[in-house]
PDB file of C-alpha atoms in Angstrom:
ATOM      1  CA  MET A   6     213.474 185.685 221.370  1.00  0.00           C
ATOM      2  CA  GLY A   7     213.507 189.142 219.978  1.00  0.00           C
ATOM      3  CA  ARG A   8     213.025 190.479 216.518  1.00  0.00           C
ATOM      4  CA  LEU A   9     216.091 190.498 215.241  1.00  0.00           C
ATOM      5  CA  ASP A  10     215.966 186.965 215.769  1.00  0.00           C
ATOM      6  CA  GLU A  11     212.891 186.574 214.245  1.00  0.00           C
ATOM      7  CA  VAL A  12     214.552 187.932 210.566  1.00  0.00           C
ATOM      8  CA  ASP A  13     215.244 185.439 207.561  1.00  0.00           C
ATOM      9  CA  LEU A  14     218.898 186.374 206.641  1.00  0.00           C
ATOM     10  CA  SER A  15     219.083 183.954 203.885  1.00  0.00           C
ATOM     11  CA  LEU A  16     216.849 186.452 201.817  1.00  0.00           C
ATOM     12  CA  LYS A  17     218.769 187.086 198.754  1.00  0.00           C
ATOM     13  CA  LEU A  18     218.485 188.344 195.137  1.00  0.00           C
ATOM     14  CA  SER A  19     221.031 188.192 191.771  1.00  0.00           C
ATOM     15  CA  ARG A  20     222.664 190.665 190.109  1.00  0.00           C
ATOM     16  CA  LYS A  21     220.193 191.108 187.531  1.00  0.00           C
ATOM     17  CA  GLU A  22     217.121 190.598 189.546  1.00  0.00           C
ATOM     18  CA  GLN A  23     218.217 193.545 192.002  1.00  0.00           C
ATOM     19  CA  ASP A  24     219.294 195.732 189.057  1.00  0.00           C
ATOM     20  CA  ARG A  25     215.326 194.925 187.235  1.00  0.00           C
ATOM     21  CA  LEU A  26     213.448 196.032 190.984  1.00  0.00           C
ATOM     22  CA  LEU A  27     215.250 198.882 191.395  1.00  0.00           C
ATOM     23  CA  ALA A  28     214.553 200.000 187.650  1.00  0.00           C
ATOM     24  CA  LEU A  29     210.765 198.826 188.309  1.00  0.00           C
ATOM     25  CA  HIS A  30     210.545 200.421 191.761  1.00  0.00           C
ATOM     26  CA  GLY A  31     212.451 203.602 190.714  1.00  0.00           C
ATOM     27  CA  THR A  32     209.619 204.482 188.823  1.00  0.00           C
ATOM     28  CA  ARG A  33     207.010 203.986 191.067  1.00  0.00           C
ATOM     29  CA  LEU A  34     209.095 206.028 193.362  1.00  0.00           C
ATOM     30  CA  ALA A  35     209.808 209.185 190.970  1.00  0.00           C
ATOM     31  CA  GLN A  36     206.443 208.885 190.083  1.00  0.00           C
ATOM     32  CA  LEU A  37     205.287 209.321 194.485  1.00  0.00           C
ATOM     33  CA  ARG A  38     207.586 212.041 194.884  1.00  0.00           C
ATOM     34  CA  LEU A  39     206.974 213.811 191.866  1.00  0.00           C
ATOM     35  CA  THR A  40     203.196 213.634 193.116  1.00  0.00           C
ATOM     36  CA  LEU A  41     204.188 214.784 196.589  1.00  0.00           C
ATOM     37  CA  ALA A  42     206.227 218.050 195.227  1.00  0.00           C
ATOM     38  CA  GLY A  43     203.208 218.984 193.629  1.00  0.00           C
ATOM     39  CA  LEU A  44     205.276 218.643 190.057  1.00  0.00           C
ATOM     40  CA  ILE A  45     202.715 215.766 188.508  1.00  0.00           C
ATOM     41  CA  GLY A  46     199.008 215.796 189.213  1.00  0.00           C
ATOM     42  CA  SER A  47     196.567 218.015 191.124  1.00  0.00           C
ATOM     43  CA  GLY A  48     199.633 220.039 191.919  1.00  0.00           C
ATOM     44  CA  ALA A  49     198.970 220.050 195.457  1.00  0.00           C
ATOM     45  CA  LEU A  50     201.811 219.621 197.953  1.00  0.00           C
ATOM     46  CA  GLY A  51     202.023 215.555 199.749  1.00  0.00           C
ATOM     47  CA  PRO A  52     202.925 215.281 203.209  1.00  0.00           C
ATOM     48  CA  PRO A  53     206.239 215.403 204.544  1.00  0.00           C
ATOM     49  CA  LEU A  54     208.507 212.343 203.805  1.00  0.00           C
ATOM     50  CA  CYS A  55     211.464 211.267 206.087  1.00  0.00           C
ATOM     51  CA  VAL A  56     213.218 208.651 205.953  1.00  0.00           C
ATOM     52  CA  LEU A  57     215.040 207.076 208.907  1.00  0.00           C
ATOM     53  CA  PHE A  58     217.827 204.922 208.141  1.00  0.00           C
ATOM     54  CA  GLU A  59     219.369 203.317 210.835  1.00  0.00           C
ATOM     55  CA  GLY A  60     221.550 199.873 211.640  1.00  0.00           C
ATOM     56  CA  TRP A  61     224.911 198.132 212.679  1.00  0.00           C
ATOM     57  CA  ASP A  62     228.156 198.541 211.606  1.00  0.00           C
ATOM     58  CA  ALA A  63     228.923 198.061 207.448  1.00  0.00           C
ATOM     59  CA  GLY A  64     224.875 197.316 207.469  1.00  0.00           C
ATOM     60  CA  GLY A  65     224.935 198.958 204.439  1.00  0.00           C
ATOM     61  CA  LYS A  66     223.189 201.951 205.281  1.00  0.00           C
ATOM     62  CA  GLY A  67     225.329 204.066 202.604  1.00  0.00           C
ATOM     63  CA  GLY A  68     224.398 202.146 199.290  1.00  0.00           C
ATOM     64  CA  ALA A  69     220.635 201.322 200.553  1.00  0.00           C
ATOM     65  CA  ILE A  70     220.535 205.537 200.492  1.00  0.00           C
ATOM     66  CA  LYS A  71     222.628 205.728 196.978  1.00  0.00           C
ATOM     67  CA  ARG A  72     219.850 203.199 195.460  1.00  0.00           C
ATOM     68  CA  LEU A  73     217.069 205.275 197.073  1.00  0.00           C
ATOM     69  CA  VAL A  74     217.632 208.531 195.943  1.00  0.00           C
ATOM     70  CA  GLY A  75     218.947 207.669 192.431  1.00  0.00           C
ATOM     71  CA  PRO A  76     215.728 207.501 190.904  1.00  0.00           C
ATOM     72  CA  LEU A  77     214.911 210.915 191.763  1.00  0.00           C
ATOM     73  CA  ASP A  78     216.216 214.763 191.319  1.00  0.00           C
ATOM     74  CA  ALA A  79     218.561 215.411 193.128  1.00  0.00           C
ATOM     75  CA  ARG A  80     216.899 218.782 193.854  1.00  0.00           C
ATOM     76  CA  HIS A  81     213.719 217.301 195.476  1.00  0.00           C
ATOM     77  CA  VAL A  82     215.713 214.715 197.893  1.00  0.00           C
ATOM     78  CA  ARG A  83     217.981 215.723 201.217  1.00  0.00           C
ATOM     79  CA  VAL A  84     220.173 213.628 202.689  1.00  0.00           C
ATOM     80  CA  LYS A  85     221.446 214.501 206.025  1.00  0.00           C
ATOM     81  CA  GLN A  86     224.633 212.357 207.670  1.00  0.00           C
ATOM     82  CA  PHE A  87     224.823 212.750 211.502  1.00  0.00           C
ATOM     83  CA  ALA A  88     227.723 211.880 213.227  1.00  0.00           C
ATOM     84  CA  ALA A  89     228.778 212.521 216.890  1.00  0.00           C
ATOM     85  CA  PRO A  90     226.963 215.973 218.560  1.00  0.00           C
ATOM     86  CA  SER A  91     229.626 218.810 218.267  1.00  0.00           C
ATOM     87  CA  PRO A  92     230.175 220.832 221.794  1.00  0.00           C
ATOM     88  CA  ASP A  93     227.995 223.218 220.151  1.00  0.00           C
ATOM     89  CA  GLU A  94     225.156 220.974 219.404  1.00  0.00           C
ATOM     90  CA  LYS A  95     225.762 219.153 223.103  1.00  0.00           C
ATOM     91  CA  ARG A  96     224.647 222.091 224.658  1.00  0.00           C
ATOM     92  CA  HIS A  97     221.019 221.606 223.023  1.00  0.00           C
ATOM     93  CA  HIS A  98     218.701 218.917 223.399  1.00  0.00           C
ATOM     94  CA  TYR A  99     219.827 215.745 222.375  1.00  0.00           C
ATOM     95  CA  LEU A 100     216.806 216.443 219.378  1.00  0.00           C
ATOM     96  CA  HIS A 101     217.303 219.885 219.050  1.00  0.00           C
ATOM     97  CA  ARG A 102     220.186 219.196 215.816  1.00  0.00           C
ATOM     98  CA  PHE A 103     217.529 217.105 213.404  1.00  0.00           C
ATOM     99  CA  VAL A 104     214.931 219.358 213.752  1.00  0.00           C
ATOM    100  CA  PRO A 105     216.496 221.627 210.629  1.00  0.00           C
ATOM    101  CA  ALA A 106     216.862 218.689 208.643  1.00  0.00           C
ATOM    102  CA  LEU A 107     212.866 217.594 208.547  1.00  0.00           C
ATOM    103  CA  PRO A 108     211.203 217.781 205.516  1.00  0.00           C
ATOM    104  CA  GLY A 109     208.114 220.546 205.728  1.00  0.00           C
ATOM    105  CA  TRP A 110     204.545 219.972 203.527  1.00  0.00           C
ATOM    106  CA  GLY A 111     205.994 218.235 199.628  1.00  0.00           C
ATOM    107  CA  GLY A 112     209.782 217.330 200.818  1.00  0.00           C
ATOM    108  CA  MET A 113     210.939 214.208 201.168  1.00  0.00           C
ATOM    109  CA  ALA A 114     214.320 214.289 203.287  1.00  0.00           C
ATOM    110  CA  VAL A 115     216.597 211.140 204.540  1.00  0.00           C
ATOM    111  CA  LEU A 116     218.704 210.763 207.586  1.00  0.00           C
ATOM    112  CA  ASP A 117     221.309 208.481 208.095  1.00  0.00           C
ATOM    113  CA  ARG A 118     222.150 208.712 211.912  1.00  0.00           C
ATOM    114  CA  THR A 119     219.024 209.797 213.317  1.00  0.00           C
ATOM    115  CA  TRP A 120     218.068 210.567 217.311  1.00  0.00           C
ATOM    116  CA  TYR A 121     217.702 207.221 217.707  1.00  0.00           C
ATOM    117  CA  GLY A 122     221.131 207.314 219.033  1.00  0.00           C
ATOM    118  CA  ARG A 123     219.952 208.597 222.239  1.00  0.00           C
ATOM    119  CA  VAL A 124     219.326 205.075 223.195  1.00  0.00           C
ATOM    120  CA  LEU A 125     221.478 202.776 221.776  1.00  0.00           C
ATOM    121  CA  VAL A 126     225.325 203.927 221.114  1.00  0.00           C
ATOM    122  CA  GLU A 127     224.662 206.839 223.501  1.00  0.00           C
ATOM    123  CA  ARG A 128     222.508 204.408 226.037  1.00  0.00           C
ATOM    124  CA  VAL A 129     225.730 201.776 225.608  1.00  0.00           C
ATOM    125  CA  GLU A 130     228.559 203.781 225.295  1.00  0.00           C
ATOM    126  CA  GLY A 131     227.836 205.706 228.552  1.00  0.00           C
ATOM    127  CA  PHE A 132     227.136 209.523 226.884  1.00  0.00           C
ATOM    128  CA  ALA A 133     223.441 209.341 228.861  1.00  0.00           C
ATOM    129  CA  THR A 134     222.848 208.270 232.154  1.00  0.00           C
ATOM    130  CA  GLU A 135     219.976 206.230 232.233  1.00  0.00           C
ATOM    131  CA  GLU A 136     217.644 208.679 233.493  1.00  0.00           C
ATOM    132  CA  GLN A 137     218.309 210.756 230.415  1.00  0.00           C
ATOM    133  CA  TRP A 138     218.367 207.481 227.901  1.00  0.00           C
ATOM    134  CA  GLN A 139     215.501 206.201 229.934  1.00  0.00           C
ATOM    135  CA  ARG A 140     212.926 209.511 229.837  1.00  0.00           C
ATOM    136  CA  SER A 141     213.996 209.734 225.975  1.00  0.00           C
ATOM    137  CA  TYR A 142     211.641 206.583 224.833  1.00  0.00           C
ATOM    138  CA  GLY A 143     208.697 208.578 225.736  1.00  0.00           C
ATOM    139  CA  GLU A 144     209.558 212.199 224.605  1.00  0.00           C
ATOM    140  CA  ILE A 145     211.117 210.189 220.846  1.00  0.00           C
ATOM    141  CA  ASP A 146     207.372 209.100 220.903  1.00  0.00           C
ATOM    142  CA  GLU A 147     205.703 212.448 221.180  1.00  0.00           C
ATOM    143  CA  PHE A 148     208.879 214.278 219.314  1.00  0.00           C
ATOM    144  CA  GLU A 149     207.311 211.493 216.337  1.00  0.00           C
ATOM    145  CA  ARG A 150     203.617 211.443 217.224  1.00  0.00           C
ATOM    146  CA  MET A 151     203.406 215.542 216.783  1.00  0.00           C
ATOM    147  CA  LEU A 152     204.986 215.592 213.407  1.00  0.00           C
ATOM    148  CA  ALA A 153     203.004 212.410 212.285  1.00  0.00           C
ATOM    149  CA  GLU A 154     199.729 214.362 213.314  1.00  0.00           C
ATOM    150  CA  ASP A 155     200.800 217.569 211.151  1.00  0.00           C
ATOM    151  CA  GLY A 156     200.972 215.111 208.722  1.00  0.00           C
ATOM    152  CA  MET A 157     204.679 213.666 208.508  1.00  0.00           C
ATOM    153  CA  ILE A 158     205.026 210.044 207.089  1.00  0.00           C
ATOM    154  CA  ILE A 159     207.447 208.474 208.865  1.00  0.00           C
ATOM    155  CA  VAL A 160     209.638 205.822 207.591  1.00  0.00           C
ATOM    156  CA  LYS A 161     211.761 204.134 209.749  1.00  0.00           C
ATOM    157  CA  LEU A 162     214.581 201.286 208.629  1.00  0.00           C
ATOM    158  CA  PHE A 163     216.776 199.257 210.843  1.00  0.00           C
ATOM    159  CA  LEU A 164     219.475 197.087 208.900  1.00  0.00           C
ATOM    160  CA  HIS A 165     219.944 194.184 210.050  1.00  0.00           C
ATOM    161  CA  ILE A 166     223.046 191.820 209.642  1.00  0.00           C
ATOM    162  CA  SER A 167     224.419 188.913 211.635  1.00  0.00           C
ATOM    163  CA  ALA A 168     227.702 189.284 213.268  1.00  0.00           C
ATOM    164  CA  ASP A 169     229.586 186.752 211.298  1.00  0.00           C
ATOM    165  CA  GLU A 170     228.132 189.264 207.689  1.00  0.00           C
ATOM    166  CA  GLN A 171     229.778 192.219 209.857  1.00  0.00           C
ATOM    167  CA  LEU A 172     232.655 191.058 210.266  1.00  0.00           C
ATOM    168  CA  GLY A 173     233.314 189.656 206.644  1.00  0.00           C
ATOM    169  CA  ARG A 174     232.637 192.747 205.726  1.00  0.00           C
ATOM    170  CA  PHE A 175     235.037 194.809 207.942  1.00  0.00           C
ATOM    171  CA  GLU A 176     237.313 192.180 207.137  1.00  0.00           C
ATOM    172  CA  ARG A 177     236.978 193.283 203.109  1.00  0.00           C
ATOM    173  CA  ARG A 178     237.367 197.140 203.858  1.00  0.00           C
ATOM    174  CA  ARG A 179     240.227 196.738 205.749  1.00  0.00           C
ATOM    175  CA  GLU A 180     241.396 195.570 202.819  1.00  0.00           C
ATOM    176  CA  ASP A 181     240.117 197.688 200.304  1.00  0.00           C
ATOM    177  CA  PRO A 182     241.783 201.027 199.645  1.00  0.00           C
ATOM    178  CA  LEU A 183     239.148 203.340 198.941  1.00  0.00           C
ATOM    179  CA  LYS A 184     236.708 201.625 201.919  1.00  0.00           C
ATOM    180  CA  VAL A 185     239.392 201.715 204.247  1.00  0.00           C
ATOM    181  CA  TRP A 186     238.566 204.694 205.942  1.00  0.00           C
ATOM    182  CA  LYS A 187     235.007 203.629 206.846  1.00  0.00           C
ATOM    183  CA  LEU A 188     236.828 201.016 208.998  1.00  0.00           C
ATOM    184  CA  THR A 189     237.453 202.698 212.684  1.00  0.00           C
ATOM    185  CA  ASP A 190     238.719 201.565 215.844  1.00  0.00           C
ATOM    186  CA  GLU A 191     235.688 202.339 217.481  1.00  0.00           C
ATOM    187  CA  ASP A 192     233.862 200.168 215.109  1.00  0.00           C
ATOM    188  CA  TRP A 193     235.881 197.514 216.271  1.00  0.00           C
ATOM    189  CA  ARG A 194     234.682 197.881 219.572  1.00  0.00           C
ATOM    190  CA  ASN A 195     231.373 198.253 219.173  1.00  0.00           C
ATOM    191  CA  ARG A 196     231.961 194.764 217.485  1.00  0.00           C
ATOM    192  CA  GLU A 197     232.687 193.722 221.155  1.00  0.00           C
ATOM    193  CA  LYS A 198     229.738 195.258 222.272  1.00  0.00           C
ATOM    194  CA  ARG A 199     227.790 193.259 220.181  1.00  0.00           C
ATOM    195  CA  PRO A 200     225.193 191.660 223.015  1.00  0.00           C
ATOM    196  CA  ALA A 201     224.192 195.462 224.834  1.00  0.00           C
ATOM    197  CA  TYR A 202     223.215 196.868 221.441  1.00  0.00           C
ATOM    198  CA  GLU A 203     221.198 194.133 220.499  1.00  0.00           C
ATOM    199  CA  ALA A 204     219.135 194.442 223.772  1.00  0.00           C
ATOM    200  CA  ALA A 205     219.320 197.817 223.318  1.00  0.00           C
ATOM    201  CA  LEU A 206     218.187 197.896 220.060  1.00  0.00           C
ATOM    202  CA  GLU A 207     215.261 195.516 221.642  1.00  0.00           C
ATOM    203  CA  ASP A 208     214.198 197.517 223.869  1.00  0.00           C
ATOM    204  CA  MET A 209     213.992 200.158 221.065  1.00  0.00           C
ATOM    205  CA  PHE A 210     211.935 198.038 218.456  1.00  0.00           C
ATOM    206  CA  GLU A 211     209.420 197.726 221.604  1.00  0.00           C
ATOM    207  CA  ARG A 212     209.632 201.020 223.287  1.00  0.00           C
ATOM    208  CA  THR A 213     209.083 203.241 220.028  1.00  0.00           C
ATOM    209  CA  GLY A 214     207.324 201.012 217.222  1.00  0.00           C
ATOM    210  CA  THR A 215     204.219 202.861 217.367  1.00  0.00           C
ATOM    211  CA  ASP A 216     201.166 203.202 215.233  1.00  0.00           C
ATOM    212  CA  GLN A 217     202.377 206.354 213.464  1.00  0.00           C
ATOM    213  CA  ALA A 218     205.675 205.173 212.935  1.00  0.00           C
ATOM    214  CA  PRO A 219     206.453 201.695 213.099  1.00  0.00           C
ATOM    215  CA  TRP A 220     209.796 200.155 212.529  1.00  0.00           C
ATOM    216  CA  ARG A 221     211.036 198.018 209.654  1.00  0.00           C
ATOM    217  CA  ILE A 222     213.702 195.831 209.565  1.00  0.00           C
ATOM    218  CA  VAL A 223     215.430 194.938 206.988  1.00  0.00           C
ATOM    219  CA  PRO A 224     217.170 191.341 206.299  1.00  0.00           C
ATOM    220  CA  ALA A 225     220.701 193.099 204.782  1.00  0.00           C
ATOM    221  CA  GLU A 226     222.583 190.317 204.970  1.00  0.00           C
ATOM    222  CA  SER A 227     223.065 190.399 201.708  1.00  0.00           C
ATOM    223  CA  LYS A 228     222.937 193.992 200.422  1.00  0.00           C
ATOM    224  CA  ARG A 229     220.990 193.704 197.254  1.00  0.00           C
ATOM    225  CA  TYR A 230     218.165 192.217 198.675  1.00  0.00           C
ATOM    226  CA  ALA A 231     218.045 195.053 201.066  1.00  0.00           C
ATOM    227  CA  ARG A 232     218.233 198.082 198.597  1.00  0.00           C
ATOM    228  CA  VAL A 233     215.536 196.474 197.135  1.00  0.00           C
ATOM    229  CA  HIS A 234     213.968 195.762 200.022  1.00  0.00           C
ATOM    230  CA  VAL A 235     214.145 199.352 201.301  1.00  0.00           C
ATOM    231  CA  MET A 236     212.554 201.185 198.041  1.00  0.00           C
ATOM    232  CA  GLN A 237     209.548 198.879 198.404  1.00  0.00           C
ATOM    233  CA  GLU A 238     209.317 199.478 201.918  1.00  0.00           C
ATOM    234  CA  VAL A 239     209.113 202.969 201.522  1.00  0.00           C
ATOM    235  CA  ILE A 240     206.831 203.369 198.267  1.00  0.00           C
ATOM    236  CA  ALA A 241     204.912 201.401 200.517  1.00  0.00           C
ATOM    237  CA  ALA A 242     204.888 203.710 203.108  1.00  0.00           C
ATOM    238  CA  ILE A 243     203.769 206.563 200.801  1.00  0.00           C
ATOM    239  CA  GLU A 244     201.380 204.659 199.303  1.00  0.00           C
ATOM    240  CA  GLU A 245     199.918 203.966 203.200  1.00  0.00           C
ATOM    241  CA  GLY A 246     200.178 207.211 204.783  1.00  0.00           C
ATOM    242  CA  CYS A 247     198.543 208.956 201.735  1.00  0.00           C
ATOM    243  CA  ALA A 248     195.877 206.933 201.969  1.00  0.00           C
ATOM    244  CA  GLN A 249     194.715 207.582 205.508  1.00  0.00           C
ATOM    245  CA  GLN A 250     195.296 211.434 204.926  1.00  0.00           C
ATOM    246  CA  GLY A 251     193.051 210.981 201.887  1.00  0.00           C
ATOM    247  CA  PHE A 252     195.715 212.609 199.941  1.00  0.00           C
ATOM    248  CA  ALA A 253     195.406 210.766 195.885  1.00  0.00           C
ATOM    249  CA  LEU A 254     198.859 208.979 193.724  1.00  0.00           C
ATOM    250  CA  PRO A 255     198.383 208.376 190.829  1.00  0.00           C
ATOM    251  CA  ALA A 256     197.981 204.550 189.179  1.00  0.00           C
ATOM    252  CA  PRO A 257     201.286 203.423 188.292  1.00  0.00           C
ATOM    253  CA  LEU A 258     202.642 203.718 185.186  1.00  0.00           C
ATOM    254  CA  GLU A 259     203.155 200.196 184.674  1.00  0.00           C
ATOM    255  CA  ALA A 260     199.414 199.923 185.810  1.00  0.00           C
ATOM    256  CA  ALA A 261     198.188 203.090 183.222  1.00  0.00           C
ATOM    257  CA  ALA A 262     199.905 201.945 180.525  1.00  0.00           C
ATOM    258  CA  ASP A 263     197.540 198.488 180.397  1.00  0.00           C
TER     259      ASP A 263
END
């Protein structure tokens, strides 16, 4: 049994509970973000925060990212989406194109798709040779270790949904004139290769889940549950990372008011 088989996809929230929890956790996230930026608190810059999003097609990454950054000042967070590399980007090492998006001290970046494409789509679709993608596990671990040792808090999220739920979302997108653009022929082709992607994912979790950058698998069958869970995971990662580095964070506002 792999990690994906252990995820409880029955978890869900009502809209009312989702909204309540997003408001509650959003206040804490905004407080932490301002503290890391040195805009409140001691004024010192906190560790860089980099949130990486991976997940199945139609897994809800866009909606989760929208809710995650919603409570934040848009000037204080960078969201960067990555698609297939351009011809010029292919001339460089595959990690090269991600470096400009990384945050510095006091900064926060959210990456929609990441360097893990190397061991997922590039592996399954044959865009990288076996020697290349096998080698990349060690390269990615070293890359993240270097960033973490320099202080970066790395939050790696994978949004997991079942094959049946994915099919339902595809069909709803096909019928929605404002969402049909999200659905491509490639999405349908990828569905047919789900077993190969599942095998690649299990290898990815096993070989790149490290103490400094563990994988956090998000049950995303319920979009509402996933959105709240993502925010909770990011908050927990900030609090854990800052505690390890000795960077002081304020008590939650609701606790401070008691």
